[in-house]
Coordinates of C-alpha atoms in Angstrom, one line a residue:
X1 CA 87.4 173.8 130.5
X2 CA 84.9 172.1 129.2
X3 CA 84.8 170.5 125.7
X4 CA 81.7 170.5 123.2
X5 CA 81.2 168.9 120.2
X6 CA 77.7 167.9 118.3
X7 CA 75.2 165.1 118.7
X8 CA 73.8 163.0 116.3
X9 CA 70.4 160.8 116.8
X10 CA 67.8 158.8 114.5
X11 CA 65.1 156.3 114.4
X12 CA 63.6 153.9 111.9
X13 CA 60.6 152.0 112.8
X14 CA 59.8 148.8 111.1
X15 CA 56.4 148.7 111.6
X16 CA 55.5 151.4 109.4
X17 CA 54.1 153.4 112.4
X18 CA 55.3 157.5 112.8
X19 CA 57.6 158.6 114.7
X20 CA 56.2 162.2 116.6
X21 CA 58.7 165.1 116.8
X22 CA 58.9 164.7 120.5
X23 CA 60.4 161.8 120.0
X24 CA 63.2 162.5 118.4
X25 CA 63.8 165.8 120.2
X26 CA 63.8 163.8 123.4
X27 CA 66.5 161.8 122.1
X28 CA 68.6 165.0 120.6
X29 CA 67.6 166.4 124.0
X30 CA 69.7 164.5 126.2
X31 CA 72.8 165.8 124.2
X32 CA 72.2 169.0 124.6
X33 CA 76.0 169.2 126.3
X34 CA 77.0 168.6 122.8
X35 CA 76.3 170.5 120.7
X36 CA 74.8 174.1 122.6
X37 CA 74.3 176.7 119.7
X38 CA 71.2 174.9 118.2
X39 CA 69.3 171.5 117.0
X40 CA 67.2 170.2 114.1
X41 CA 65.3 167.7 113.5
X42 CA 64.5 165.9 109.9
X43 CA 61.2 164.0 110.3
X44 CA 59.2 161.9 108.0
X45 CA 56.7 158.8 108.4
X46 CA 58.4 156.0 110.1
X47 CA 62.2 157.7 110.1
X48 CA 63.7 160.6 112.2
X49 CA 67.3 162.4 112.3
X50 CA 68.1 164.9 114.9
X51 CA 71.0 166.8 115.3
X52 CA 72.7 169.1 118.0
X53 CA 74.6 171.8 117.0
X54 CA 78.1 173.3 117.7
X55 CA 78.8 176.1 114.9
X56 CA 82.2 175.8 113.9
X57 CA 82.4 176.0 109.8
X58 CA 79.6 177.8 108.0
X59 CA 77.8 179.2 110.8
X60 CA 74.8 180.5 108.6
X61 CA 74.1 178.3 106.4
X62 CA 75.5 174.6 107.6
X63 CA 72.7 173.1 109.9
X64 CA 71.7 170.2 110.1
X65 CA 70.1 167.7 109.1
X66 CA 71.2 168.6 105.7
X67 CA 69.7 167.2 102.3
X68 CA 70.6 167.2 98.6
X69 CA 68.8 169.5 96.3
X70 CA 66.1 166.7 95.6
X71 CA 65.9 165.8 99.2
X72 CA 65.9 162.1 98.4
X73 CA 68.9 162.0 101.1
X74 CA 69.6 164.0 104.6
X75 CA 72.8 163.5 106.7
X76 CA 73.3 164.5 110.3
X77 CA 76.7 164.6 111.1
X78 CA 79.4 165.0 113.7
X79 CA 82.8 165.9 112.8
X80 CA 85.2 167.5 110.6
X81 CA 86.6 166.7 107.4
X82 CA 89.8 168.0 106.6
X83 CA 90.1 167.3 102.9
X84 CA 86.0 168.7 102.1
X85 CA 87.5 171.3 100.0
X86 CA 89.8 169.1 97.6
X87 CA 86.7 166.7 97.8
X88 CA 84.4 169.6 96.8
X89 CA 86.4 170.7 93.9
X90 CA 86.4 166.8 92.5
X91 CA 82.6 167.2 93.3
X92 CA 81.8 170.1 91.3
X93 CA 83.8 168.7 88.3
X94 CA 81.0 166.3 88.0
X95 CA 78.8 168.9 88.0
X96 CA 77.1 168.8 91.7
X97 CA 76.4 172.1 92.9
X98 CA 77.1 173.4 96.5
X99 CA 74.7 175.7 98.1
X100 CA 76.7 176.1 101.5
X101 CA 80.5 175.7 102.5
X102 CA 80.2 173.3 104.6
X103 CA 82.2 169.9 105.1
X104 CA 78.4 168.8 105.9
X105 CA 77.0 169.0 102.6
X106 CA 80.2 167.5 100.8
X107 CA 79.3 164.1 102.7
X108 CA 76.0 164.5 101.4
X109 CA 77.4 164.7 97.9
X110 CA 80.2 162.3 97.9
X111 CA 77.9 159.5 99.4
X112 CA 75.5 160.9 96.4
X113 CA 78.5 159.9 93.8
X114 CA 80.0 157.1 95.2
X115 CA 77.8 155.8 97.5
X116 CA 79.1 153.2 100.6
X117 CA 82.2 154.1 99.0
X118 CA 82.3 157.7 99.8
X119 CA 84.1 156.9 103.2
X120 CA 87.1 155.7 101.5
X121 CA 88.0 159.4 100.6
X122 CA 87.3 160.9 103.8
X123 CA 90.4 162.5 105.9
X124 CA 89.4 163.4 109.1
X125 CA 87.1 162.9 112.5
X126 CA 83.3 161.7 111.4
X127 CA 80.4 160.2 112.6
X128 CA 77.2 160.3 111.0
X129 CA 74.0 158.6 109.7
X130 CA 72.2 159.3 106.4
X131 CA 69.0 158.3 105.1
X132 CA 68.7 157.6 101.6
X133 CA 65.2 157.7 100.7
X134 CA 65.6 156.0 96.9
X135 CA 67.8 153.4 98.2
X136 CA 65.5 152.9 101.3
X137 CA 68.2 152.2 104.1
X138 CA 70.0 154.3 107.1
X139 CA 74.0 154.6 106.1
X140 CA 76.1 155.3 109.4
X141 CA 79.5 155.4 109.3
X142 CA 82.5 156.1 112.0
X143 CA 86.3 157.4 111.0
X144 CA 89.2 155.5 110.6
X145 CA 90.4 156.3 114.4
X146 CA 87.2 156.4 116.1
X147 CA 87.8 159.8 117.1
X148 CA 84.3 160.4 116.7
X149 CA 81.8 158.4 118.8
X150 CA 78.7 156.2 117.3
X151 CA 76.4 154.0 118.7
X152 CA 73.3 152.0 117.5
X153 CA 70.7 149.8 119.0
X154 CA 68.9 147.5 116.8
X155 CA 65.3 145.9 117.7
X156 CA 63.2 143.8 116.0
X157 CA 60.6 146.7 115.2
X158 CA 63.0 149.9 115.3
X159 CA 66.5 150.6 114.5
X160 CA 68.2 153.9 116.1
X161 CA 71.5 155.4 116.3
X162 CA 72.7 158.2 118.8
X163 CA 76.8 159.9 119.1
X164 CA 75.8 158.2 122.9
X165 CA 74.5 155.8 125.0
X166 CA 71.6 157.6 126.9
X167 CA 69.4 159.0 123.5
X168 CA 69.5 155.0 123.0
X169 CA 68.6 153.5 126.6
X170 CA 64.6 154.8 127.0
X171 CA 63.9 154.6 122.9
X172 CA 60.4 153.4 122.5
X173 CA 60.0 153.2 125.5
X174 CA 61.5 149.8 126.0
X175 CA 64.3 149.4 128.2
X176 CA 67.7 147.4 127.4
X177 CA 68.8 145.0 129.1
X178 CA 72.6 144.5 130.8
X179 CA 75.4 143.0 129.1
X180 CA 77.0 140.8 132.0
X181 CA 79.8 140.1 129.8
X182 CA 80.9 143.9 129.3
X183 CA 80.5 144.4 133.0
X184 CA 82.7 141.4 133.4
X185 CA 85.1 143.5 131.1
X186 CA 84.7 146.7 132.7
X187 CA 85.0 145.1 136.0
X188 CA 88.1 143.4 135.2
X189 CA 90.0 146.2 133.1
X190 CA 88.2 149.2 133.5
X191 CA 87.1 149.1 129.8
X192 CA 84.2 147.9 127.5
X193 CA 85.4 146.8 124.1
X194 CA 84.0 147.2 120.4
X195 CA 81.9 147.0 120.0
X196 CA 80.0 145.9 123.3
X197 CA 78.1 148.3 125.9
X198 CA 76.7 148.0 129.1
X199 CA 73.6 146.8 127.4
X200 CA 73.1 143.5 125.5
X201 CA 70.7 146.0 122.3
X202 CA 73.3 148.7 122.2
X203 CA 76.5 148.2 119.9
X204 CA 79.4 151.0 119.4
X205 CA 80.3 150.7 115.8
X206 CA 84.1 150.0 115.5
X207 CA 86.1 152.8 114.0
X208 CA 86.8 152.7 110.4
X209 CA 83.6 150.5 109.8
X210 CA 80.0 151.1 108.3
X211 CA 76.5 150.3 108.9
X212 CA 73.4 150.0 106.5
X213 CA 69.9 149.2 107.7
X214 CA 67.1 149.1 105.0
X215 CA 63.0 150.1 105.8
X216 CA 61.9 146.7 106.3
X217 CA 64.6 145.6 109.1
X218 CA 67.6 144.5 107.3
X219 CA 71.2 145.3 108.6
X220 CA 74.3 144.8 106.3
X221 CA 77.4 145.1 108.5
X222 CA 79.5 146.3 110.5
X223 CA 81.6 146.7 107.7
X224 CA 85.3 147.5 107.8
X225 CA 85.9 150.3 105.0
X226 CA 89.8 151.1 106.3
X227 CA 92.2 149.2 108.4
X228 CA 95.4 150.3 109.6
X229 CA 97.4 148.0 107.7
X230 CA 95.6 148.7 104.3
X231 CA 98.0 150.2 101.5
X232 CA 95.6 153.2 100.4
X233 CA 98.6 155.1 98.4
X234 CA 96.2 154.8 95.5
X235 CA 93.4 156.8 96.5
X236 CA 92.4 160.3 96.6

């Protein structure tokens, strides 16, 4: 038995340069394992998301990458939130209005309301990356647990993100290069830890952490949102 789950990718270039279609679908490609009942892709200018697809709530209507009603931000996403309905009533008290019934789109408008701060009242399994086009940044962010996997590789003219290593290795067409220490690691316990890889670009992002990257090539973070020892009896 095999288990599937979905894949997330995206790219920012610095430069101000496109990114083509292909290029994202090549990245999204390479997880087809993940997610096997579709993909999308979310392409404008100098920024990308893609997104492969296993249909478990809101079948119809829930793919991805998903955007607000303004389309000023799209999320692709990997997970599942177990609280999206209590967050979606809260939601629709301040009057944001759902179009699907998916956990997807309740990210989308949580991060909308209370932006980097939106992680804080997510229960569940999550990885994903946004892109707010008013604020100009990427927003990724990874659950409490690190159930979900995320990782990123940052470059001084691009900035990409992938649910796994191989989307990240060939991006632009420049190869990484090895990470002597982690091998060290690997070699001596049979592990790489957060947030290293095998590769000196590529970084996991630590559970319970976030990640912003603006346009112009500016990272803020990792930052820890949740720790284990953190008394959140006070929020919802």
């Amino acid at each position: 038995h095999k288990i599937v789950m979905c894949g997330i990718a995206g790219i920012l270039r610095f430069d101000g340069s496109s990114v083509s279609p292909e290029e994202i679908k090549k990245m999204t490609n390479e997880m087809a394992h993940r997610g096997p009942d579709g993909e999308g892709y979310f392409v404008s200018q100098n920024i990308a998301l893609g997104h492969r697809r296993l249909s478990i709530i809101d079948i119809e209507t829930g793919k991805q990458p998903m955007t607000n009603e303004d389309k000023s931000v799209w999320i692709t996403y990997n997970g599942e939130l177990y609280n999206y309905k209590i967050l979606r009533t809260e939601l629709e008290k301040k009057n944001h209005i759902f179009t699907t019934k998916s956990d997807t789109e309740v990210i989308v408008h949580a991060y909308e309301e209370w932006g980097s701060d939106c992680v804080k009242k997510f229960r569940g399994m999550f990885a994903f990356g946004i892109v707010d086009l008013n604020a100009k940044c990427f927003f990724l962010a990874r659950d409490q647990f690190g159930i979900k996997p995320l990782c990123y590789r940052r470059e001084k003219d691009f900035f990409a993100f992938a649910s796994e290593i191989n989307p990240l290795i060939n991006c632009q067409d420049k190869l990484p290069t090895g990470n002597l220490l982690a091998i060290e690691f690997f070699l001596r316990y049979q592990y790489i830890p957060i947030p290293l890889t095998i590769y000196n670009e590529i970084k996991k992002l630590p559970p319970g952490h976030f990640l912003k990257c603006s346009f112009s090539g500016s990272t803020e973070g990792p930052t820890r949102y949740w720790d284990l020892n953190s008394d959140d009896k006070n929020e919802s």
